[in-house]
PDB file of C-alpha atoms in Angstrom:
ATOM      1  CA  MET A   1      68.718  -0.743 -77.084  1.00 41.00           C
ATOM      2  CA  ALA A   2      71.118  -2.158 -79.635  1.00 40.00           C
ATOM      3  CA  ALA A   3      72.421  -4.655 -77.127  1.00 41.00           C
ATOM      4  CA  THR A   4      68.919  -5.744 -76.370  1.00 38.00           C
ATOM      5  CA  PHE A   5      68.176  -6.218 -80.078  1.00 34.00           C
ATOM      6  CA  ARG A   6      71.309  -8.301 -80.617  1.00 35.00           C
ATOM      7  CA  THR A   7      70.773 -10.624 -77.654  1.00 35.00           C
ATOM      8  CA  ARG A   8      66.988 -10.919 -77.753  1.00 36.00           C
ATOM      9  CA  PRO A   9      65.766  -9.808 -81.216  1.00 35.00           C
ATOM     10  CA  TRP A  10      62.337 -11.430 -80.811  1.00 35.00           C
ATOM     11  CA  LEU A  11      61.283  -8.892 -78.208  1.00 35.00           C
ATOM     12  CA  LEU A  12      60.922  -6.159 -80.810  1.00 35.00           C
ATOM     13  CA  ALA A  13      59.182  -8.437 -83.276  1.00 36.00           C
ATOM     14  CA  SER A  14      56.834 -10.057 -80.809  1.00 38.00           C
ATOM     15  CA  SER A  15      53.119  -9.368 -80.945  1.00 38.00           C
ATOM     16  CA  PRO A  16      51.364  -7.293 -78.261  1.00 41.00           C
ATOM     17  CA  ARG A  17      50.555  -9.021 -74.946  1.00 41.00           C
ATOM     18  CA  PRO A  18      47.150 -10.623 -74.608  1.00 41.00           C
ATOM     19  CA  ALA A  19      44.630  -8.539 -72.688  1.00 41.00           C
ATOM     20  CA  ALA A  20      44.244 -11.167 -69.961  1.00 39.00           C
ATOM     21  CA  LEU A  21      47.987 -11.324 -69.318  1.00 38.00           C
ATOM     22  CA  SER A  22      48.159  -7.548 -69.278  1.00 42.00           C
ATOM     23  CA  ALA A  23      45.343  -7.354 -66.789  1.00 40.00           C
ATOM     24  CA  PHE A  24      47.065 -10.011 -64.650  1.00 38.00           C
ATOM     25  CA  ASN A  25      50.311  -8.053 -64.576  1.00 44.00           C
ATOM     26  CA  ASN A  26      48.452  -4.833 -63.889  1.00 47.00           C
ATOM     27  CA  SER A  27      46.697  -6.498 -60.990  1.00 44.00           C
ATOM     28  CA  ARG A  28      50.039  -7.715 -59.626  1.00 44.00           C
ATOM     29  CA  ILE A  29      51.387  -4.173 -59.849  1.00 42.00           C
ATOM     30  CA  LEU A  30      48.258  -2.819 -58.170  1.00 42.00           C
ATOM     31  CA  PHE A  31      48.532  -5.429 -55.389  1.00 44.00           C
ATOM     32  CA  ALA A  32      52.173  -4.518 -54.851  1.00 44.00           C
ATOM     33  CA  ASN A  33      51.257  -0.839 -54.621  1.00 49.00           C
ATOM     34  CA  VAL A  34      48.507  -1.610 -52.118  1.00 41.00           C
ATOM     35  CA  GLN A  35      50.886  -3.685 -49.994  1.00 49.00           C
ATOM     36  CA  GLN A  36      53.471  -0.912 -50.052  1.00 49.00           C
ATOM     37  CA  SER A  37      50.903   1.695 -49.099  1.00 46.00           C
ATOM     38  CA  ARG A  38      49.622  -0.593 -46.317  1.00 46.00           C
ATOM     39  CA  HIS A  39      53.087  -1.014 -44.853  1.00 48.00           C
ATOM     40  CA  ALA A  40      53.628   2.712 -45.127  1.00 45.00           C
ATOM     41  CA  THR A  41      50.329   3.390 -43.374  1.00 45.00           C
ATOM     42  CA  THR A  42      51.179   0.907 -40.631  1.00 46.00           C
ATOM     43  CA  ARG A  43      54.506   2.587 -40.081  1.00 46.00           C
ATOM     44  CA  SER A  44      52.837   5.979 -40.019  1.00 45.00           C
ATOM     45  CA  LYS A  45      50.235   4.758 -37.475  1.00 47.00           C
ATOM     46  CA  ARG A  46      52.700   3.390 -34.981  1.00 58.00           C
ATOM     47  CA  MET A  47      52.003   5.192 -31.717  1.00 58.00           C
ATOM     48  CA  HIS A  48      54.460   6.403 -29.210  1.00 64.00           C
ATOM     49  CA  PRO A  49      54.297   4.334 -25.983  1.00 70.00           C
ATOM     50  CA  SER A  50      53.355   7.383 -23.917  1.00 67.00           C
ATOM     51  CA  PHE A  51      50.489   8.189 -26.305  1.00 62.00           C
ATOM     52  CA  ARG A  52      49.256   4.589 -26.113  1.00 67.00           C
ATOM     53  CA  ALA A  53      49.365   4.770 -22.304  1.00 70.00           C
ATOM     54  CA  SER A  54      47.341   7.986 -22.319  1.00 69.00           C
ATOM     55  CA  ILE A  55      44.658   6.370 -24.514  1.00 67.00           C
ATOM     56  CA  LYS A  56      44.495   3.384 -22.168  1.00 69.00           C
ATOM     57  CA  SER A  57      44.164   5.701 -19.185  1.00 70.00           C
ATOM     58  CA  THR A  58      41.376   7.639 -20.924  1.00 66.00           C
ATOM     59  CA  LYS A  59      39.428   4.445 -21.667  1.00 63.00           C
ATOM     60  CA  LYS A  60      39.823   3.285 -18.064  1.00 65.00           C
ATOM     61  CA  SER A  61      38.581   6.606 -16.698  1.00 62.00           C
ATOM     62  CA  GLN A  62      35.620   6.481 -19.092  1.00 63.00           C
ATOM     63  CA  HIS A  63      34.768   2.960 -17.868  1.00 60.00           C
ATOM     64  CA  ASP A  64      35.020   4.132 -14.254  1.00 58.00           C
ATOM     65  CA  GLN A  65      32.711   7.047 -15.031  1.00 57.00           C
ATOM     66  CA  GLU A  66      30.153   4.688 -16.584  1.00 54.00           C
ATOM     67  CA  ALA A  67      30.348   2.401 -13.530  1.00 48.00           C
ATOM     68  CA  THR A  68      29.964   5.396 -11.214  1.00 46.00           C
ATOM     69  CA  SER A  69      27.037   6.656 -13.282  1.00 49.00           C
ATOM     70  CA  SER A  70      25.246   3.284 -13.094  1.00 50.00           C
ATOM     71  CA  LEU A  71      25.887   3.141  -9.337  1.00 46.00           C
ATOM     72  CA  ALA A  72      24.520   6.657  -8.936  1.00 48.00           C
ATOM     73  CA  GLN A  73      21.416   5.735 -10.924  1.00 52.00           C
ATOM     74  CA  GLN A  74      20.925   2.686  -8.707  1.00 51.00           C
ATOM     75  CA  MET A  75      21.267   4.828  -5.565  1.00 48.00           C
ATOM     76  CA  ILE A  76      18.794   7.367  -6.957  1.00 48.00           C
ATOM     77  CA  GLN A  77      16.335   4.559  -7.755  1.00 50.00           C
ATOM     78  CA  GLU A  78      16.675   3.122  -4.234  1.00 52.00           C
ATOM     79  CA  GLN A  79      16.147   6.566  -2.708  1.00 51.00           C
ATOM     80  CA  GLN A  80      13.085   7.074  -4.895  1.00 53.00           C
ATOM     81  CA  ASN A  81      11.686   3.706  -3.779  1.00 53.00           C
ATOM     82  CA  MET A  82      12.280   4.688  -0.142  1.00 53.00           C
ATOM     83  CA  ASN A  83      10.483   8.006  -0.648  1.00 60.00           C
ATOM     84  CA  GLU A  84       7.543   6.272  -2.296  1.00 61.00           C
ATOM     85  CA  ALA A  85       7.403   3.652   0.476  1.00 67.00           C
ATOM     86  CA  GLU A  86       7.308   6.516   3.014  1.00 76.00           C
ATOM     87  CA  SER A  87       3.965   7.579   1.538  1.00 77.00           C
ATOM     88  CA  ALA A  88       2.660   4.012   1.167  1.00 86.00           C
ATOM     89  CA  MET A  89      -1.068   3.704   1.655  1.00 90.00           C
ATOM     90  CA  LEU A  90      -3.674   0.994   1.501  1.00 93.00           C
ATOM     91  CA  ALA A  91      -5.489   0.816  -1.820  1.00 94.00           C
ATOM     92  CA  PRO A  92      -9.208   1.636  -1.704  1.00 92.00           C
ATOM     93  CA  ARG A  93     -11.690  -1.245  -1.774  1.00 94.00           C
ATOM     94  CA  THR A  94      -9.308  -3.833  -0.326  1.00 96.00           C
ATOM     95  CA  LEU A  95     -11.756  -6.580   0.603  1.00 96.00           C
ATOM     96  CA  ILE A  96     -11.059  -9.664   2.736  1.00 97.00           C
ATOM     97  CA  PRO A  97     -14.170 -11.823   2.251  1.00 97.00           C
ATOM     98  CA  LEU A  98     -15.946 -13.372   5.200  1.00 96.00           C
ATOM     99  CA  PRO A  99     -16.862 -17.063   5.057  1.00 94.00           C
ATOM    100  CA  PRO A 100     -20.578 -17.608   4.312  1.00 93.00           C
ATOM    101  CA  THR A 101     -21.177 -18.952   7.823  1.00 92.00           C
ATOM    102  CA  LYS A 102     -20.395 -15.505   9.294  1.00 93.00           C
ATOM    103  CA  ILE A 103     -23.062 -13.696   7.215  1.00 93.00           C
ATOM    104  CA  GLU A 104     -26.653 -13.889   8.401  1.00 91.00           C
ATOM    105  CA  GLY A 105     -29.401 -14.292   5.830  1.00 92.00           C
ATOM    106  CA  TRP A 106     -29.184 -15.444   2.237  1.00 94.00           C
ATOM    107  CA  TYR A 107     -30.044 -11.983   0.863  1.00 95.00           C
ATOM    108  CA  ASN A 108     -27.222 -10.351   2.812  1.00 93.00           C
ATOM    109  CA  ARG A 109     -24.881 -13.040   1.502  1.00 95.00           C
ATOM    110  CA  PHE A 110     -26.017 -12.290  -2.053  1.00 96.00           C
ATOM    111  CA  LEU A 111     -25.390  -8.549  -1.659  1.00 95.00           C
ATOM    112  CA  TYR A 112     -22.078  -9.124   0.100  1.00 96.00           C
ATOM    113  CA  TYR A 113     -20.576 -11.495  -2.455  1.00 97.00           C
ATOM    114  CA  LYS A 114     -21.927  -9.389  -5.325  1.00 96.00           C
ATOM    115  CA  GLU A 115     -19.754  -6.535  -4.035  1.00 96.00           C
ATOM    116  CA  VAL A 116     -16.764  -8.858  -3.660  1.00 97.00           C
ATOM    117  CA  LEU A 117     -17.092 -10.355  -7.153  1.00 97.00           C
ATOM    118  CA  PHE A 118     -17.618  -6.937  -8.732  1.00 97.00           C
ATOM    119  CA  GLN A 119     -14.465  -5.628  -7.037  1.00 96.00           C
ATOM    120  CA  ARG A 120     -12.433  -8.665  -8.148  1.00 97.00           C
ATOM    121  CA  ALA A 121     -13.527  -8.095 -11.759  1.00 97.00           C
ATOM    122  CA  THR A 122     -12.655  -4.391 -11.439  1.00 96.00           C
ATOM    123  CA  ASP A 123      -9.181  -5.225 -10.102  1.00 97.00           C
ATOM    124  CA  ARG A 124      -8.455  -7.606 -12.978  1.00 96.00           C
ATOM    125  CA  ALA A 125      -9.669  -5.095 -15.557  1.00 96.00           C
ATOM    126  CA  GLN A 126      -7.530  -2.362 -14.014  1.00 95.00           C
ATOM    127  CA  ILE A 127      -4.415  -4.575 -14.058  1.00 96.00           C
ATOM    128  CA  ALA A 128      -5.045  -5.419 -17.717  1.00 94.00           C
ATOM    129  CA  MET A 129      -5.479  -1.719 -18.550  1.00 93.00           C
ATOM    130  CA  GLN A 130      -2.276  -0.743 -16.710  1.00 92.00           C
ATOM    131  CA  THR A 131      -0.348  -3.484 -18.508  1.00 91.00           C
ATOM    132  CA  TRP A 132      -1.680  -2.276 -21.871  1.00 91.00           C
ATOM    133  CA  ARG A 133      -0.659   1.319 -21.124  1.00 88.00           C
ATOM    134  CA  LEU A 134       2.940   0.322 -20.379  1.00 87.00           C
ATOM    135  CA  LYS A 135       3.440  -1.604 -23.624  1.00 84.00           C
ATOM    136  CA  GLU A 136       6.289  -0.229 -25.726  1.00 79.00           C
ATOM    137  CA  LYS A 137       4.343  -0.783 -28.953  1.00 79.00           C
ATOM    138  CA  ARG A 138       0.656  -1.155 -29.547  1.00 75.00           C
ATOM    139  CA  PHE A 139       0.717  -4.708 -30.900  1.00 77.00           C
ATOM    140  CA  ALA A 140       3.877  -5.864 -29.098  1.00 77.00           C
ATOM    141  CA  PHE A 141       3.973  -8.355 -26.241  1.00 79.00           C
ATOM    142  CA  ALA A 142       3.848  -6.652 -22.838  1.00 78.00           C
ATOM    143  CA  LYS A 143       7.258  -7.037 -21.190  1.00 77.00           C
ATOM    144  CA  PHE A 144       6.201  -5.460 -17.886  1.00 83.00           C
ATOM    145  CA  ARG A 145       3.338  -7.340 -16.277  1.00 85.00           C
ATOM    146  CA  ALA A 146       1.829  -7.611 -12.797  1.00 88.00           C
ATOM    147  CA  ARG A 147       2.332 -11.331 -12.346  1.00 90.00           C
ATOM    148  CA  ARG A 148       0.599 -13.240  -9.571  1.00 92.00           C
ATOM    149  CA  LYS A 149       3.212 -15.975  -9.608  1.00 92.00           C
ATOM    150  CA  GLY A 150       5.572 -15.833  -6.640  1.00 94.00           C
ATOM    151  CA  VAL A 151       3.428 -13.475  -4.544  1.00 97.00           C
ATOM    152  CA  VAL A 152       2.378 -16.147  -2.025  1.00 97.00           C
ATOM    153  CA  GLU A 153       5.942 -17.397  -1.649  1.00 97.00           C
ATOM    154  CA  ALA A 154       7.194 -13.838  -1.108  1.00 98.00           C
ATOM    155  CA  ALA A 155       4.523 -13.282   1.549  1.00 98.00           C
ATOM    156  CA  LEU A 156       5.505 -16.450   3.427  1.00 98.00           C
ATOM    157  CA  ASN A 157       9.200 -15.537   3.405  1.00 98.00           C
ATOM    158  CA  LEU A 158       8.657 -11.918   4.450  1.00 98.00           C
ATOM    159  CA  HIS A 159       6.146 -12.876   7.147  1.00 98.00           C
ATOM    160  CA  ALA A 160       8.543 -15.431   8.661  1.00 97.00           C
ATOM    161  CA  GLU A 161      11.449 -12.986   8.535  1.00 97.00           C
ATOM    162  CA  MET A 162       9.415 -10.164  10.067  1.00 97.00           C
ATOM    163  CA  SER A 163       8.163 -12.401  12.885  1.00 97.00           C
ATOM    164  CA  THR A 164      11.685 -13.647  13.641  1.00 97.00           C
ATOM    165  CA  CYS A 165      13.152 -10.132  13.698  1.00 97.00           C
ATOM    166  CA  LEU A 166      10.321  -8.787  15.832  1.00 96.00           C
ATOM    167  CA  ALA A 167      10.717 -11.618  18.343  1.00 96.00           C
ATOM    168  CA  LYS A 168      14.483 -11.275  18.694  1.00 94.00           C
ATOM    169  CA  GLY A 169      14.548  -7.472  18.597  1.00 93.00           C
ATOM    170  CA  GLY A 170      18.311  -6.952  18.227  1.00 93.00           C
ATOM    171  CA  ARG A 171      20.073  -4.130  16.418  1.00 93.00           C
ATOM    172  CA  ALA A 172      20.563  -6.169  13.229  1.00 95.00           C
ATOM    173  CA  GLU A 173      16.926  -7.276  13.359  1.00 95.00           C
ATOM    174  CA  LYS A 174      15.721  -3.678  13.622  1.00 95.00           C
ATOM    175  CA  ALA A 175      17.801  -2.763  10.586  1.00 95.00           C
ATOM    176  CA  ARG A 176      16.319  -5.695   8.681  1.00 96.00           C
ATOM    177  CA  LEU A 177      12.788  -4.601   9.558  1.00 96.00           C
ATOM    178  CA  ALA A 178      13.517  -1.296   7.828  1.00 95.00           C
ATOM    179  CA  GLN A 179      14.289  -3.227   4.637  1.00 96.00           C
ATOM    180  CA  ILE A 180      11.294  -5.561   4.527  1.00 97.00           C
ATOM    181  CA  CYS A 181       8.540  -3.313   5.956  1.00 97.00           C
ATOM    182  CA  VAL A 182       7.107   0.002   4.867  1.00 96.00           C
ATOM    183  CA  PRO A 183       8.387   2.844   7.104  1.00 95.00           C
ATOM    184  CA  LYS A 184       5.116   3.302   9.008  1.00 94.00           C
ATOM    185  CA  LEU A 185       4.976  -0.366  10.029  1.00 96.00           C
ATOM    186  CA  GLN A 186       8.702  -0.493  10.764  1.00 96.00           C
ATOM    187  CA  ARG A 187       8.456   2.420  13.189  1.00 95.00           C
ATOM    188  CA  SER A 188       5.561   0.831  15.075  1.00 95.00           C
ATOM    189  CA  LEU A 189       7.376  -2.521  15.348  1.00 96.00           C
ATOM    190  CA  VAL A 190      10.587  -0.903  16.589  1.00 95.00           C
ATOM    191  CA  ALA A 191       8.571   1.089  19.129  1.00 95.00           C
ATOM    192  CA  ALA A 192       7.030  -2.164  20.391  1.00 94.00           C
ATOM    193  CA  VAL A 193      10.504  -3.678  20.779  1.00 94.00           C
ATOM    194  CA  GLU A 194      11.775  -0.619  22.663  1.00 94.00           C
ATOM    195  CA  THR A 195       9.047  -0.949  25.303  1.00 93.00           C
ATOM    196  CA  ARG A 196      10.259  -4.401  26.399  1.00 91.00           C
ATOM    197  CA  PRO A 197      12.235  -4.804  29.614  1.00 88.00           C
ATOM    198  CA  LYS A 198      15.976  -4.690  29.053  1.00 85.00           C
ATOM    199  CA  GLY A 199      17.422  -8.033  27.973  1.00 83.00           C
ATOM    200  CA  LYS A 200      14.045  -9.600  27.244  1.00 87.00           C
ATOM    201  CA  SER A 201      13.533 -11.283  23.873  1.00 92.00           C
ATOM    202  CA  TYR A 202      11.557 -14.044  22.213  1.00 95.00           C
ATOM    203  CA  LYS A 203      12.037 -16.898  19.801  1.00 95.00           C
ATOM    204  CA  TRP A 204       9.484 -17.348  17.023  1.00 97.00           C
ATOM    205  CA  GLU A 205       8.929 -20.648  15.181  1.00 97.00           C
ATOM    206  CA  LEU A 206       6.607 -21.682  12.381  1.00 97.00           C
ATOM    207  CA  LEU A 207       5.470 -25.195  13.226  1.00 97.00           C
ATOM    208  CA  GLN A 208       2.999 -25.916  10.443  1.00 96.00           C
ATOM    209  CA  LEU A 209       1.145 -24.324   7.538  1.00 97.00           C
ATOM    210  CA  LYS A 210      -2.498 -25.322   7.844  1.00 96.00           C
ATOM    211  CA  GLY A 211      -5.456 -25.386   5.489  1.00 93.00           C
ATOM    212  CA  LYS A 212      -3.687 -27.022   2.529  1.00 91.00           C
ATOM    213  CA  PRO A 213      -4.295 -27.178  -0.411  1.00 91.00           C
ATOM    214  CA  PHE A 214      -6.459 -24.019  -0.232  1.00 93.00           C
ATOM    215  CA  TRP A 215      -4.170 -22.075   2.115  1.00 95.00           C
ATOM    216  CA  PRO A 216      -1.968 -20.057   1.918  1.00 97.00           C
ATOM    217  CA  ARG A 217      -3.611 -18.218  -0.976  1.00 96.00           C
ATOM    218  CA  LEU A 218      -3.704 -14.902  -2.795  1.00 97.00           C
ATOM    219  CA  ILE A 219      -6.903 -13.166  -1.728  1.00 97.00           C
ATOM    220  CA  ASP A 220      -6.584  -9.669  -3.189  1.00 97.00           C
ATOM    221  CA  HIS A 221      -4.339  -8.306  -5.958  1.00 97.00           C
ATOM    222  CA  LYS A 222      -4.378  -4.707  -7.207  1.00 97.00           C
ATOM    223  CA  TRP A 223      -2.417  -2.248  -9.327  1.00 96.00           C
ATOM    224  CA  THR A 224      -3.475   1.261  -8.339  1.00 94.00           C
ATOM    225  CA  ASP A 225      -2.677   4.810  -9.432  1.00 91.00           C
ATOM    226  CA  ILE A 226      -3.412   7.485  -6.821  1.00 85.00           C
ATOM    227  CA  ASP A 227      -2.853  11.228  -6.948  1.00 77.00           C
ATOM    228  CA  ILE A 228      -1.674  12.406  -3.500  1.00 67.00           C
ATOM    229  CA  GLY A 229      -0.169  15.674  -4.640  1.00 67.00           C
ATOM    230  CA  VAL A 230       2.117  13.603  -6.847  1.00 71.00           C
ATOM    231  CA  GLN A 231       1.087  10.677  -8.985  1.00 79.00           C
ATOM    232  CA  GLN A 232       1.849   7.389  -7.242  1.00 86.00           C
ATOM    233  CA  SER A 233       1.602   3.949  -8.823  1.00 93.00           C
ATOM    234  CA  PHE A 234       1.872   0.790  -6.746  1.00 95.00           C
ATOM    235  CA  ARG A 235       0.913  -2.856  -6.567  1.00 97.00           C
ATOM    236  CA  GLN A 236      -0.745  -4.431  -3.569  1.00 97.00           C
ATOM    237  CA  ALA A 237      -1.433  -8.040  -2.653  1.00 98.00           C
ATOM    238  CA  VAL A 238      -3.166  -9.670   0.313  1.00 98.00           C
ATOM    239  CA  VAL A 239      -2.135 -13.233   1.162  1.00 98.00           C
ATOM    240  CA  GLY A 240      -4.062 -15.347   3.659  1.00 98.00           C
ATOM    241  CA  ILE A 241      -1.923 -17.589   5.889  1.00 98.00           C
ATOM    242  CA  LYS A 242      -3.193 -20.241   8.314  1.00 97.00           C
ATOM    243  CA  SER A 243      -0.445 -21.577  10.545  1.00 98.00           C
ATOM    244  CA  ARG A 244       0.513 -23.005  13.889  1.00 98.00           C
ATOM    245  CA  GLN A 245       3.194 -20.913  15.587  1.00 98.00           C
ATOM    246  CA  ARG A 246       5.269 -21.147  18.735  1.00 97.00           C
ATOM    247  CA  LEU A 247       6.526 -18.147  20.700  1.00 96.00           C
ATOM    248  CA  THR A 248       9.154 -18.805  23.376  1.00 96.00           C
ATOM    249  CA  GLU A 249      10.202 -16.235  25.962  1.00 94.00           C
ATOM    250  CA  LEU A 250      13.955 -15.923  26.579  1.00 92.00           C
ATOM    251  CA  ASP A 251      15.745 -14.421  29.550  1.00 86.00           C
ATOM    252  CA  SER A 252      18.788 -12.145  29.419  1.00 81.00           C
ATOM    253  CA  ASP A 253      21.089 -15.197  29.146  1.00 82.00           C
ATOM    254  CA  GLY A 254      19.171 -16.573  26.167  1.00 82.00           C
ATOM    255  CA  LYS A 255      17.661 -19.472  28.120  1.00 86.00           C
ATOM    256  CA  GLU A 256      14.098 -20.517  27.367  1.00 89.00           C
ATOM    257  CA  ARG A 257      11.589 -19.730  30.083  1.00 89.00           C
ATOM    258  CA  GLU A 258       8.121 -20.507  28.768  1.00 91.00           C
ATOM    259  CA  SER A 259       6.512 -21.014  25.392  1.00 93.00           C
ATOM    260  CA  LYS A 260       3.038 -21.147  23.925  1.00 95.00           C
ATOM    261  CA  GLU A 261       1.611 -22.437  20.660  1.00 96.00           C
ATOM    262  CA  LEU A 262      -1.113 -20.683  18.710  1.00 95.00           C
ATOM    263  CA  ASP A 263      -3.255 -21.420  15.650  1.00 96.00           C
ATOM    264  CA  VAL A 264      -3.360 -18.149  13.733  1.00 96.00           C
ATOM    265  CA  THR A 265      -5.125 -16.914  10.585  1.00 96.00           C
ATOM    266  CA  GLU A 266      -3.453 -13.802   9.184  1.00 97.00           C
ATOM    267  CA  TYR A 267      -4.045 -11.646   6.137  1.00 98.00           C
ATOM    268  CA  VAL A 268      -0.669 -10.166   5.207  1.00 98.00           C
ATOM    269  CA  VAL A 269      -0.659  -7.075   2.977  1.00 98.00           C
ATOM    270  CA  LEU A 270       2.286  -6.703   0.580  1.00 98.00           C
ATOM    271  CA  TRP A 271       3.140  -3.411  -1.121  1.00 97.00           C
ATOM    272  CA  ARG A 272       5.565  -2.448  -3.886  1.00 96.00           C
ATOM    273  CA  SER A 273       6.108   0.750  -5.877  1.00 94.00           C
ATOM    274  CA  VAL A 274       5.913   0.885  -9.682  1.00 94.00           C
ATOM    275  CA  ASP A 275       8.034   3.216 -11.821  1.00 92.00           C
ATOM    276  CA  ARG A 276       5.897   3.745 -14.909  1.00 87.00           C
ATOM    277  CA  VAL A 277       8.566   5.742 -16.761  1.00 87.00           C
ATOM    278  CA  ASN A 278      11.340   3.135 -16.548  1.00 88.00           C
ATOM    279  CA  ARG A 279       8.941   0.160 -16.381  1.00 87.00           C
ATOM    280  CA  THR A 280      10.461  -1.148 -13.146  1.00 91.00           C
ATOM    281  CA  GLN A 281       9.137  -1.954  -9.692  1.00 93.00           C
ATOM    282  CA  GLY A 282      10.540  -2.085  -6.185  1.00 93.00           C
ATOM    283  CA  ASP A 283      10.772  -5.090  -3.900  1.00 95.00           C
ATOM    284  CA  TRP A 284       7.777  -6.433  -2.053  1.00 97.00           C
ATOM    285  CA  LYS A 285       7.444  -4.978   1.460  1.00 97.00           C
ATOM    286  CA  ILE A 286       5.041  -5.801   4.251  1.00 98.00           C
ATOM    287  CA  TYR A 287       2.435  -3.092   4.709  1.00 97.00           C
ATOM    288  CA  GLY A 288       0.737  -4.798   7.657  1.00 96.00           C
ATOM    289  CA  THR A 289      -2.128  -7.169   8.362  1.00 97.00           C
ATOM    290  CA  LEU A 290      -5.876  -6.780   7.904  1.00 97.00           C
ATOM    291  CA  LYS A 291      -8.999  -8.238   9.426  1.00 96.00           C
ATOM    292  CA  GLU A 292     -11.922  -9.654   7.474  1.00 96.00           C
ATOM    293  CA  THR A 293     -14.225  -7.122   5.807  1.00 96.00           C
ATOM    294  CA  THR A 294     -17.803  -6.990   7.043  1.00 96.00           C
ATOM    295  CA  PHE A 295     -20.793  -5.783   5.041  1.00 93.00           C
ATOM    296  CA  ASP A 296     -20.947  -2.631   7.194  1.00 94.00           C
ATOM    297  CA  ASP A 297     -17.295  -1.934   6.337  1.00 95.00           C
ATOM    298  CA  ILE A 298     -18.133  -2.085   2.613  1.00 94.00           C
ATOM    299  CA  ILE A 299     -21.073   0.323   2.989  1.00 94.00           C
ATOM    300  CA  LYS A 300     -19.042   2.807   5.058  1.00 94.00           C
ATOM    301  CA  GLU A 301     -16.111   2.746   2.624  1.00 93.00           C
ATOM    302  CA  LYS A 302     -18.384   3.291  -0.386  1.00 91.00           C
ATOM    303  CA  ALA A 303     -19.950   6.307   1.337  1.00 93.00           C
ATOM    304  CA  MET A 304     -16.523   7.710   2.226  1.00 92.00           C
ATOM    305  CA  ILE A 305     -15.238   7.256  -1.353  1.00 90.00           C
ATOM    306  CA  LYS A 306     -18.333   9.011  -2.722  1.00 91.00           C
ATOM    307  CA  LYS A 307     -17.861  11.892  -0.277  1.00 92.00           C
ATOM    308  CA  MET A 308     -14.191  12.285  -1.205  1.00 87.00           C
ATOM    309  CA  GLY A 309     -15.098  12.229  -4.907  1.00 86.00           C
ATOM    310  CA  ASP A 310     -17.657  14.992  -4.379  1.00 89.00           C
ATOM    311  CA  ILE A 311     -15.098  17.100  -2.492  1.00 90.00           C
ATOM    312  CA  MET A 312     -12.479  16.676  -5.229  1.00 84.00           C
ATOM    313  CA  ALA A 313     -15.027  17.545  -7.933  1.00 88.00           C
ATOM    314  CA  GLN A 314     -16.065  20.678  -6.031  1.00 90.00           C
ATOM    315  CA  ASN A 315     -12.413  21.690  -5.605  1.00 88.00           C
ATOM    316  CA  LYS A 316     -11.880  21.405  -9.364  1.00 87.00           C
ATOM    317  CA  VAL A 317     -14.948  23.578 -10.011  1.00 90.00           C
ATOM    318  CA  ASN A 318     -13.663  26.191  -7.554  1.00 90.00           C
ATOM    319  CA  GLU A 319     -10.228  26.213  -9.194  1.00 89.00           C
ATOM    320  CA  ALA A 320     -11.828  26.674 -12.618  1.00 89.00           C
ATOM    321  CA  ASP A 321     -13.911  29.591 -11.312  1.00 88.00           C
ATOM    322  CA  ARG A 322     -10.835  31.264  -9.826  1.00 89.00           C
ATOM    323  CA  ALA A 323      -8.953  30.817 -13.103  1.00 88.00           C
ATOM    324  CA  VAL A 324     -11.816  32.468 -15.015  1.00 88.00           C
ATOM    325  CA  LYS A 325     -11.882  35.412 -12.595  1.00 86.00           C
ATOM    326  CA  ARG A 326      -8.119  35.922 -12.886  1.00 86.00           C
ATOM    327  CA  SER A 327      -8.329  35.949 -16.667  1.00 78.00           C
TER     328      SER A 327
END
């Protein structure tokens, strides 16, 4: 202390440090302490190489589990779609309108097209209602919608692929039919192929799409919920196709024998399942083809639907009576 006084006497006589300078020095000391503690923490957090390897292995196994889980979910979804396609059915009131020239009498035409227009309005209202029910929020934009766009193109592609596979009839073609057709149709097509003489096959060609610009066109589009023991929701579309086709018979060596060309009008029915819980839908599949609906067909179907409704209502009444008796 004495030495300090002799060499630098002004230190003892100097005034106190300004507050700003004191704060600056304090901040430097605090920063130094933080840096020291940071280095100490870094040193303390250095991991042993074996521990780091175990963490890396754990993360990799977790990633593999997530990938396996997503794959399992995809397989479950595909199996569910297959099960739903197994019970695929034609939606009620699927109408293929006749041209006016095939209906006799103006009054019959009026009644016939009144039924058709009423059913079209019902289908559109039902699709709008189903879309509204699947909205995540009441006033939010509906992310899952039954869009008409792309249905005609899908029908053309599936129809051409089905016709090609059916004509050729090989093992790969049979497997492909199982992917693009509902099971009931696929089994009938494979059975038709199996009845051919051994080595016999055909070659199918689409020569021309006719009736443009009005054909091909979407004729019927539905989104239906049906209770068949379990609740089933599906979309259905009917696409009319006018075309000129060529079918060539091939021998066992693959050489062409004879061919014939046909002008064909077909009404192709597409079917796809809808998962209301996850807001997803399966791929379009071919359900089959339909003929045009006559006025007698409409009357018979309406009577059958009314009869089925009466039976279901009576069954519910009987179940309620049995429940009351048990209680």
